[in-house]
Coordinates of C-alpha atoms and ligand atoms in Angstrom, one line a residue:
X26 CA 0.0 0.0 0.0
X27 CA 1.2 3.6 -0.8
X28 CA 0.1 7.0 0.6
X29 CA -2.1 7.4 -2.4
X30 CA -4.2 4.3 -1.3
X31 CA -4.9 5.5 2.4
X32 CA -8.2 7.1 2.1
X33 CA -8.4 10.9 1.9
X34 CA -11.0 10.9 4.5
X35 CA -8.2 10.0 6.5
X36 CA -6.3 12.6 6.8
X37 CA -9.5 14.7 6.6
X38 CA -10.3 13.3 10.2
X39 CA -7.0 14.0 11.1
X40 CA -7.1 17.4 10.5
X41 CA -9.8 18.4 11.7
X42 CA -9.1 16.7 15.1
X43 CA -6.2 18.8 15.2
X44 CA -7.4 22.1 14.1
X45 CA -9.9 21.9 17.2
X46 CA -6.4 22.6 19.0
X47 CA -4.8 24.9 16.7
X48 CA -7.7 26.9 15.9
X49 CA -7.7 26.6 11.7
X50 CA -7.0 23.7 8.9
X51 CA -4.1 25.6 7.8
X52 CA -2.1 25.4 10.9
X53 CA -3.6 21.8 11.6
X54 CA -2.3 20.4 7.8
X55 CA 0.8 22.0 8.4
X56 CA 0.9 20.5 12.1
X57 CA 0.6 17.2 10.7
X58 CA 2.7 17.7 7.6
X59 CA 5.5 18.4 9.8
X60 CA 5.5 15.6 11.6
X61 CA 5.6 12.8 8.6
X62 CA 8.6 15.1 7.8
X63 CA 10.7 15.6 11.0
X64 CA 10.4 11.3 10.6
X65 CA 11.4 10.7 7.5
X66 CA 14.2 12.9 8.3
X67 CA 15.0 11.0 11.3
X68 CA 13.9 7.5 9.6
X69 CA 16.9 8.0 7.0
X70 CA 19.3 9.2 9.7
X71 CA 19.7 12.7 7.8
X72 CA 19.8 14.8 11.1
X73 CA 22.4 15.5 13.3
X74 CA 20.3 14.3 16.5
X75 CA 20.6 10.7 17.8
X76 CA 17.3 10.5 17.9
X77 CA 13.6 11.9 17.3
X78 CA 12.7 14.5 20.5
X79 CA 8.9 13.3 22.0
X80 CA 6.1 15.3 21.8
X81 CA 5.3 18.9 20.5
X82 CA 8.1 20.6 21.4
X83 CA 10.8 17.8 19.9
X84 CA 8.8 18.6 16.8
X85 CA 10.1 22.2 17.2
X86 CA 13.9 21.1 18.1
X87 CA 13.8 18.8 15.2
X88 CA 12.4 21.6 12.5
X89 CA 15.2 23.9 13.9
X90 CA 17.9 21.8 13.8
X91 CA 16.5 21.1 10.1
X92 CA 16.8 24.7 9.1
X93 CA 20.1 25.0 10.6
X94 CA 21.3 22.2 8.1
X95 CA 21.4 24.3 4.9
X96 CA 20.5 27.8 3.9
X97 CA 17.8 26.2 1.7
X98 CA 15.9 24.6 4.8
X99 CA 16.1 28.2 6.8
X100 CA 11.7 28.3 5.7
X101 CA 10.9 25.6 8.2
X102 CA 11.9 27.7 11.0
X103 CA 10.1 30.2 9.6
X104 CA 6.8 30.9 11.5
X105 CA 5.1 32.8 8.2
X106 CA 6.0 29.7 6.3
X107 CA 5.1 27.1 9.1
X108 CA 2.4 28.2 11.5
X109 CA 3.9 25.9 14.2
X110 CA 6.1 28.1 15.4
X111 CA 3.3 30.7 16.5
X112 CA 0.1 28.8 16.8
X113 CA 1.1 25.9 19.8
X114 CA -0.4 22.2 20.1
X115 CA -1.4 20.1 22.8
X116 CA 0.4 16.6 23.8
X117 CA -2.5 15.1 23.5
X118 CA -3.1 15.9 20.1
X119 CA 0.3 15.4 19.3
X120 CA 0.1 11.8 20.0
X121 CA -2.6 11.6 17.5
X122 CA -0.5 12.6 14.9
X123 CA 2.8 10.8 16.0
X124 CA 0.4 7.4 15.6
X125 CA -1.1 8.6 12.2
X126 CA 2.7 8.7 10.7
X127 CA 3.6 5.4 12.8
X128 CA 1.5 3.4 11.0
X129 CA 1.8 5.5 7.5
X130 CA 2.5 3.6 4.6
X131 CA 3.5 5.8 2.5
X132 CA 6.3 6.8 4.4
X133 CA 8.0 3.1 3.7
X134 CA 7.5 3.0 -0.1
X135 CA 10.7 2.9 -2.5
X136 CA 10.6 6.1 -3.2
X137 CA 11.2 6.9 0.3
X138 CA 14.5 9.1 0.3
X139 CA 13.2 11.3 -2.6
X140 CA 10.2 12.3 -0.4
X141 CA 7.2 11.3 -3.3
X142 CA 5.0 10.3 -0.1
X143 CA 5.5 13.7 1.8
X144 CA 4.5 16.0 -1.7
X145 CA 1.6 13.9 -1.8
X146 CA 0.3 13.7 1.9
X147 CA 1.1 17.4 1.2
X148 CA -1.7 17.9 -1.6
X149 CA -4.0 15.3 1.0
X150 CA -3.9 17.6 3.8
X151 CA -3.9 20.9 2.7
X152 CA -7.2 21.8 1.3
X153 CA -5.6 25.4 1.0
X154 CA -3.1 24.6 -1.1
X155 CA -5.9 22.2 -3.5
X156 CA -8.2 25.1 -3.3
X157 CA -6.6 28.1 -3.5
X158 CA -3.3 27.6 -5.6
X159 CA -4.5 24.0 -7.3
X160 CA -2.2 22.2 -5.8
X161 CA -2.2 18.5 -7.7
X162 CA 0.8 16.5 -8.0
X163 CA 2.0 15.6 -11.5
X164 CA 2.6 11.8 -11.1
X165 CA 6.1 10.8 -12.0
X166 CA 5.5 8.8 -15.1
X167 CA 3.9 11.7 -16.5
X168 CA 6.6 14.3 -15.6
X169 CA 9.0 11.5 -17.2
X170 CA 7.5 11.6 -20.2
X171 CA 7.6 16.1 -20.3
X172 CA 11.1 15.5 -19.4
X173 CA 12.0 13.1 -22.6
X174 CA 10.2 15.8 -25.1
X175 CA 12.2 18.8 -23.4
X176 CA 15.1 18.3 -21.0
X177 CA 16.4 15.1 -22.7
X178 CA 16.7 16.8 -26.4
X179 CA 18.1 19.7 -24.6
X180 CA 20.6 17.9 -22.7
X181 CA 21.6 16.3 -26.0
X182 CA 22.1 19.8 -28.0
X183 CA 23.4 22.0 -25.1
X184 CA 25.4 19.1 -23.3
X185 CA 24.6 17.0 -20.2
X186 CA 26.4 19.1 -18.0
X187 CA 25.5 22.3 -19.5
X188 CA 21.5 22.1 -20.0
X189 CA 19.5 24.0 -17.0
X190 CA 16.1 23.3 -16.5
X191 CA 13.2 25.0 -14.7
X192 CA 9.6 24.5 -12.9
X193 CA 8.1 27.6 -12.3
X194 CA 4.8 25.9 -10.6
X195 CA 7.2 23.4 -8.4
X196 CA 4.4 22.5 -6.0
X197 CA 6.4 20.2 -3.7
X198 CA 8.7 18.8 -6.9
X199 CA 7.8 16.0 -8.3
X200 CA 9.1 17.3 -12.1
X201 CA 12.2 18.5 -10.6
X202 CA 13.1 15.5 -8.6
X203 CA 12.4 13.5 -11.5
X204 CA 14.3 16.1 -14.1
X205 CA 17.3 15.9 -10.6
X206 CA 17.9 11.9 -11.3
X207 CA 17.9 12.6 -15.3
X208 CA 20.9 15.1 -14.7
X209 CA 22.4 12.8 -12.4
X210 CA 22.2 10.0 -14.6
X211 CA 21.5 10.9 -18.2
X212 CA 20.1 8.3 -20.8
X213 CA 22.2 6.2 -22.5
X214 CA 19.7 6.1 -25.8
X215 CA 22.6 6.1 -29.1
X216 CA 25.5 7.3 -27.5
X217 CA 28.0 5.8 -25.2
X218 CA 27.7 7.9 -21.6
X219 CA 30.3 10.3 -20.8
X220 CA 29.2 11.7 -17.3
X221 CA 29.6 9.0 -14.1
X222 CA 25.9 9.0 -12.9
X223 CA 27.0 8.4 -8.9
X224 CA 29.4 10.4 -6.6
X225 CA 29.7 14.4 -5.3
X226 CA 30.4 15.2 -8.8
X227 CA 27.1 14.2 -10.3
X228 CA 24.8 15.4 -7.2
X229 CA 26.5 18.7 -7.4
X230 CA 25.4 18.8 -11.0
X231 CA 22.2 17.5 -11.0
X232 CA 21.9 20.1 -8.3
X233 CA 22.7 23.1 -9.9
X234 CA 21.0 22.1 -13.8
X235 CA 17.4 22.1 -11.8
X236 CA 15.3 25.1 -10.5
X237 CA 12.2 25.3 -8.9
X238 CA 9.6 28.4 -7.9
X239 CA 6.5 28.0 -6.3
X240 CA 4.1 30.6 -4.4
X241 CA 3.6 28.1 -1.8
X242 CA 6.5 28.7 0.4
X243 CA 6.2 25.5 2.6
X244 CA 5.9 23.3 -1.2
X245 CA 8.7 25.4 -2.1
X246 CA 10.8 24.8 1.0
X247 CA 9.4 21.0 0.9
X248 CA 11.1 20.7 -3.1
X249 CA 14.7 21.8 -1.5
X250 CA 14.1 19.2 1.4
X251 CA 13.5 16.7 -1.4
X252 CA 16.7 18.1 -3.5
X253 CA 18.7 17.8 -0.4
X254 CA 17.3 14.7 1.2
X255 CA 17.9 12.8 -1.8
X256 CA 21.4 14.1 -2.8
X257 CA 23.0 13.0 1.2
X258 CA 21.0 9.4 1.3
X259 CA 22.5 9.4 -2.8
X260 CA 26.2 10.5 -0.3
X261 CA 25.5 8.0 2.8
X262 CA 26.2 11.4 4.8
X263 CA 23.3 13.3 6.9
X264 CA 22.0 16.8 5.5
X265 CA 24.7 19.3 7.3
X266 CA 27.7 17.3 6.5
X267 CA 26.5 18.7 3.2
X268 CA 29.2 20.7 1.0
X269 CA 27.5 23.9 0.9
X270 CA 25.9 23.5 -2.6
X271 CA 23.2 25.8 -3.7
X272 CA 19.6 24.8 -4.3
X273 CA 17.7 26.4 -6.6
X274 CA 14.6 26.5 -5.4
X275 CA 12.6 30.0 -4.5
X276 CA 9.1 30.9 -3.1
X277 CA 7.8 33.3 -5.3
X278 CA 5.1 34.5 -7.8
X279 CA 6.4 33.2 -10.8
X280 CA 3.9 35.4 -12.9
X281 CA 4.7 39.2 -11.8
X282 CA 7.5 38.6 -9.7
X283 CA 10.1 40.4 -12.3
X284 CA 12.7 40.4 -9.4
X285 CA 13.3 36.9 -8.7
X286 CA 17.0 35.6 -9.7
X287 CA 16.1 32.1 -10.5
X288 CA 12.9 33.9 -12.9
X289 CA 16.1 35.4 -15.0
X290 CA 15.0 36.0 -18.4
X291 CA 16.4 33.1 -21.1
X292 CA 17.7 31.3 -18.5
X293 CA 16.7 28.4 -19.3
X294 CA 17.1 25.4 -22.2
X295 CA 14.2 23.1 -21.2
X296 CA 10.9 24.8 -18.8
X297 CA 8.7 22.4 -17.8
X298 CA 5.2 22.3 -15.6
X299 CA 2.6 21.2 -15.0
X300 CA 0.9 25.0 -14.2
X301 CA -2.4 25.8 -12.4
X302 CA -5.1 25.9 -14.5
X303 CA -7.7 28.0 -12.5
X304 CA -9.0 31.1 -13.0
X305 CA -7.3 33.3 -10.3
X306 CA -10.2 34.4 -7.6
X307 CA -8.4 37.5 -6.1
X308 CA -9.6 40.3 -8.6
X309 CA -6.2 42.4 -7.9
X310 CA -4.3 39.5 -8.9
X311 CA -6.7 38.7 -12.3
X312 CA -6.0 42.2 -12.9
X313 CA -2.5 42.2 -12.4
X314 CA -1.8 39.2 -14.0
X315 CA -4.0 40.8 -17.3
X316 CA -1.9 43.7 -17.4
X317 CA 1.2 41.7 -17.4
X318 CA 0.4 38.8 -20.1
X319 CA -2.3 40.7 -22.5
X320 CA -0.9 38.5 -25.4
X321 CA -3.1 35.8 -23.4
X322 CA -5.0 37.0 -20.9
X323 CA -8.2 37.9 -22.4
X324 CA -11.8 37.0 -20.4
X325 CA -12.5 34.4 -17.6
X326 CA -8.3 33.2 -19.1
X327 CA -7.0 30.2 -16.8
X328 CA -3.9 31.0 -15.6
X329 CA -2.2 27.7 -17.5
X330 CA -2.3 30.4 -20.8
X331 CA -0.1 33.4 -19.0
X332 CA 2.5 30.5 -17.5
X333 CA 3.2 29.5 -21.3
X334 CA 3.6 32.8 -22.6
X335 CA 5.7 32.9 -19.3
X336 CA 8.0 30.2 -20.2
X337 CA 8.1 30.5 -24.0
X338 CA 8.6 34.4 -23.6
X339 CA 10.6 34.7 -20.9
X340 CA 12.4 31.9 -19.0
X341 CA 13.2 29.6 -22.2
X342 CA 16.9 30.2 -23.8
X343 CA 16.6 30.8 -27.8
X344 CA 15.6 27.5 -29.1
X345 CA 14.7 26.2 -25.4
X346 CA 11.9 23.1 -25.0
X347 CA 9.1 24.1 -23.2
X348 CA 6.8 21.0 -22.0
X349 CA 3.4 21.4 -20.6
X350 CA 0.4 18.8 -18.8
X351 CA -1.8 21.3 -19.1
X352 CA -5.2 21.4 -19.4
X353 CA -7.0 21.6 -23.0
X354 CA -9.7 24.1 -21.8
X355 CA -8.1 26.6 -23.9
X356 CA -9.0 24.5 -27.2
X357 CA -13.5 25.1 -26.4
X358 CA -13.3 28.3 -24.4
X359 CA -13.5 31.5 -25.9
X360 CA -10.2 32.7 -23.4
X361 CA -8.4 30.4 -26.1
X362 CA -9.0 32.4 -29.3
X363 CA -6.3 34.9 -29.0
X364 CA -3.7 32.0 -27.7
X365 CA -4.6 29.9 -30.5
X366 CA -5.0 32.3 -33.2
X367 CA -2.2 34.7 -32.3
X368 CA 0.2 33.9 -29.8
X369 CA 0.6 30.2 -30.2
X370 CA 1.3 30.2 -34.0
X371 CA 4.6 32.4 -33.1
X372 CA 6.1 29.5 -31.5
X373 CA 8.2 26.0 -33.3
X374 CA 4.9 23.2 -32.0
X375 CA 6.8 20.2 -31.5
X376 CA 4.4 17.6 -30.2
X377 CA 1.0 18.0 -29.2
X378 CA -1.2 14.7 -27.5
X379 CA -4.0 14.6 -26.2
X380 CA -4.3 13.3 -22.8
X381 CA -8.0 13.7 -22.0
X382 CA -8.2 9.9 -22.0
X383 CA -5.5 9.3 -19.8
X384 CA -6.6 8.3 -16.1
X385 CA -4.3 11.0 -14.2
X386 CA -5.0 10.5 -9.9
X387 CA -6.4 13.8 -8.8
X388 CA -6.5 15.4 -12.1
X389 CA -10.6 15.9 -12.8
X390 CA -10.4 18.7 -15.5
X391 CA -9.1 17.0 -19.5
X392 CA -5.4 17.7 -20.4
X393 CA -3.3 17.6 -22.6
X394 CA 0.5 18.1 -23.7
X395 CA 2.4 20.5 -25.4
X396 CA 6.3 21.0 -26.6
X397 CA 6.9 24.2 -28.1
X398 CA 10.4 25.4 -29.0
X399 CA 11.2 29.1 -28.0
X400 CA 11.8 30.2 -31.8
X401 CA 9.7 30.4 -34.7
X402 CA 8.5 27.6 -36.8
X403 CA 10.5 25.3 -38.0
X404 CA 9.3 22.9 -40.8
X405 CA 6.2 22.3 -41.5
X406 CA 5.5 18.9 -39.0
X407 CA 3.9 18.7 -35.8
X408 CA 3.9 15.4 -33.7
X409 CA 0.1 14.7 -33.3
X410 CA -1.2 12.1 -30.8
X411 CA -5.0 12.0 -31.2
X412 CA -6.9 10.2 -28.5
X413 CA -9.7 8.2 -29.7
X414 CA -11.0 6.9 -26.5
X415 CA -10.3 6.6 -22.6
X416 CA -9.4 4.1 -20.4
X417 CA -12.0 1.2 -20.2
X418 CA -11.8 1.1 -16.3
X419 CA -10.0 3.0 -13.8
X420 CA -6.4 1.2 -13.9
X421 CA -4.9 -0.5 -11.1
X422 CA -1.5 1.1 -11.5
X423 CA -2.3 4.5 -13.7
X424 CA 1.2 4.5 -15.1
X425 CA 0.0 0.8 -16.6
X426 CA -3.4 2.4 -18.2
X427 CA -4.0 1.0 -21.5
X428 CA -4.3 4.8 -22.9
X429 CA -1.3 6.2 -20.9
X430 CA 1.1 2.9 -22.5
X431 CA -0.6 3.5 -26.2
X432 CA 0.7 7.7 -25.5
X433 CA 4.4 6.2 -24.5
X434 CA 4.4 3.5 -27.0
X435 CA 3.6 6.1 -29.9
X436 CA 6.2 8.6 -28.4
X437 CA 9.2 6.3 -28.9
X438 CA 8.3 5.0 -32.2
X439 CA 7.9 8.5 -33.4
X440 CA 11.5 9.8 -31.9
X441 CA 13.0 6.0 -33.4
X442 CA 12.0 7.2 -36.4
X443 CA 13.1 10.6 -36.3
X444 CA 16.7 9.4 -35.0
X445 CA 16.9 7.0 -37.8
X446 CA 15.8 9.8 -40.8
X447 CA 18.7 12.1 -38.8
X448 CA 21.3 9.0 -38.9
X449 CA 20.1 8.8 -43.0
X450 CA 20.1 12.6 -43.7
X451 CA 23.9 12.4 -42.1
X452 CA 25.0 9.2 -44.1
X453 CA 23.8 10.5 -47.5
X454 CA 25.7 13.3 -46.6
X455 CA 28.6 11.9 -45.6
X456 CA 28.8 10.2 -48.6
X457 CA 28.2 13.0 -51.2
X458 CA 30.7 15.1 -49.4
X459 CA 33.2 11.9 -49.9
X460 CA 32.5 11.1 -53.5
X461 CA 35.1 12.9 -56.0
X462 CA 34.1 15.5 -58.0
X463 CA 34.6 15.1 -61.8
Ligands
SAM522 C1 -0.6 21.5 -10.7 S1 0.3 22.1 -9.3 C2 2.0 21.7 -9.8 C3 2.4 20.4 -9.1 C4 3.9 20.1 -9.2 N1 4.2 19.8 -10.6 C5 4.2 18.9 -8.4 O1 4.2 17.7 -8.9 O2 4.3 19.1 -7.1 C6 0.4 23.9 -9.6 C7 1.3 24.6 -8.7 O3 1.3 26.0 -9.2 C8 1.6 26.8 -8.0 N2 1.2 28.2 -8.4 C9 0.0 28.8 -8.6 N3 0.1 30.1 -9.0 C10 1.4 30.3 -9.0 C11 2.2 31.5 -9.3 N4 1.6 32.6 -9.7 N5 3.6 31.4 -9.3 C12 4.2 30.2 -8.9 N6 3.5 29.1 -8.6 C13 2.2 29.1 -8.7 C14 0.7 26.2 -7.0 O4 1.1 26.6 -5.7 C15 0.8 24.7 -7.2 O5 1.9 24.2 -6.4

């Protein structure tokens, strides 16, 4: 069993038990989020403590001497990022969520060191973050798949150890752990490997070719524990006997917040997300975010449209992959018009596949992908991946749905092909350039 199978009512209960203490949800969800992490921290041996404090208040020591590890983890001993620090809770309720992470099973999974269980209890418990930011994880498999269309071709054309990649909607980092462990260890596919995949030498680069932003600041500050977490159990060492590598991972507004270093313009040779897609509710903000992206912005938009032009406009280096799970709203709303008509025309289209059919957990509203290149078009082909029907039945395993395996299936026959015209195109040339010349 995984944390995705323990039922959401759950860790509804949970949190409402312990908001009776704290007063609100927020502080409760972030309460109980803590605590899975302070374990698996302690679980994995990564903190300097012998062992894990009792009670409330070794809660507290064990977040402190967290953000005393790295300059990255400083945000969980922040009381505006984590409510715990300002807003106390009994023992009594403490114990309560102490045997709610005993017996979790999501904190034993494989995936254990690279924290996939604590970005998803995150989305389970905070209803603020599902609510108000749409919060919604992006599966691995899929973010995988975004990273073979984008960072992988751009690792291949900029080098392995020279490609950078962002996520300007981290949420707690699924696509940036997954596009971390790509760096680390790139892909073998036609050429013989020339970067080790293990050792310092690889962490510190995966390390500094990712970047993350989020305006969640505790899923912000959860994707560097991830980053970091994952890069000493990778080590054997615990998180301060860290070299002092940075992590590139900010809290920020990723749409108006023109200030941000790691939001440097052209920064980037592969941008990938999977961005919010609701309409933001604050007016200001709408506003705001209108006046800043008018190229897309136009009626009830979703904010999905402003974080492409965001990313093809801005963040992408010239010629820079920019891959999307977004959702296809755009394609049957009248917000789409101008993007379709005007603004995405400008761009090189790459691949474009329709997910709707695609059983993604959590993800109610159709989807779809799309790989742009930041530069005009090139050619005159587009990879199309039409989707004729959905899955039959809700899949045991969704990365094993019949639809999701037909999308994969049709992507790697389509870049075989490509790989073999390019290997063709170069032999014909090779040999016209080698035949004499009367
Ligand atoms: C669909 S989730 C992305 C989930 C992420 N890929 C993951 O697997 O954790 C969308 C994310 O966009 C973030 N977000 C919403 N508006 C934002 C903004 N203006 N700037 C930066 N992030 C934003 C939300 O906080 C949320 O984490």
């Amino acid at each position: 069993m995984t944390s995705r199978t323990l039922p959401a009512a759950a860790y509804d209960r949970l949190t409402a038990e312990v908001a009776r203490d704290t007063g609100d949800r927020r502080s409760a969800a972030l309460w109980i989020h803590a605590g899975g992490l302070a374990r698996h921290a302690h679980d994995h041996g990564l903190l300097p403590l012998d062992s894990r404090p009792p009670g409330p208040d070794g809660l507290l020591k064990s977040l402190e001497t967290l953000a005393s590890c790295h300059p990255a983890l400083a945000p969980f001993a922040n009381p505006a990022v984590l409510p715990v620090w300002s807003q106390p809770l009994g023992a009594a309720v403490w114990s309560a969520v102490d045997e709610f992470w005993a017996g979790h099973p999501g904190l034993e999974d494989e995936h254990l060191v690279d924290g996939y269980a604590l970005g998803d209890t995150y989305q389970l418990l905070s209803e603020e973050a599902r609510k108000g930011r749409a919060l919604c994880q992006t599966p691995p498999w899929i973010a995988r798949l975004l990273l073979r269309l984008s960072l992988e071709p751009a690792m291949e054309e900029w080098g392995p150890a020279d490609a950078r990649m962002i996520d300007p909607a981290c949420g707690t980092g699924h696509i940036v752990m997954a596009a971390f462990h790509r760096v680390r260890v790139p892909p073998l596919r036609g050429r013989r490997r020339t970067l080790s995949g293990d050792g310092p030498q690889a962490v510190e680069r995966a390390l500094a070719a990712v970047t993350g932003v989020d305006l969640d600041p505790y899923a912000a500050a959860l994707t560097a524990y991830r980053l970091l977490a994952s890069s000493a159990a990778l080590l054997r060492i615990r998180l301060d006997a860290l070299p002092n590598w940075p992590v590139n991972v900010a809290a920020a507004d990723s749409l108006l917040d023109v200030d941000e270093p790691l939001l440097r313009a052209g920064a980037y040779h592969a941008c990938v997300a999977n961005p919010p897609y609701i309409t933001p509710k604050n007016a200001f903000v709408r506003d705001r975010v209108r006046a800043a992206y008018p190229q897309v912005a136009t009626g009830k938009y979703s904010l999905a449209l402003p974080f492409t032009a965001l990313m093809l406009e801005r963040l992408a280096a010239p010629g820079g992959y920019v891959a999307q799970l977004t959702s296809n709203a755009f394609m049957k709303r009248e917000f789409g018009r101008r993007y379709i008509e005007e603004f995405l025309p400008r761009y090189d289209a790459r691949w474009i596949i329709d997910t709707s059919g695609v059983y993604i957990p959590g993800h109610g509203t159709p989807t779809c992908i799309l790989v742009h290149r930041s530069r005009p078009p090139e050619g005159d082909k587009v990879a199309a991946i039409r989707g004729n029907r959905g899955e039959p039945r809700v899949p045991q395993d969704p990365a094993q749905g019949l639809v999701w395996r037909a999308i994969e299936e049709a992507v790697e026959s389509r870049l075989a092909r490509d790989r073999f015209e390019a290997a063709l195109k170069g032999s014909i040339l090779e040999q016209a350039d080698a035949a004499p010349t009367m």
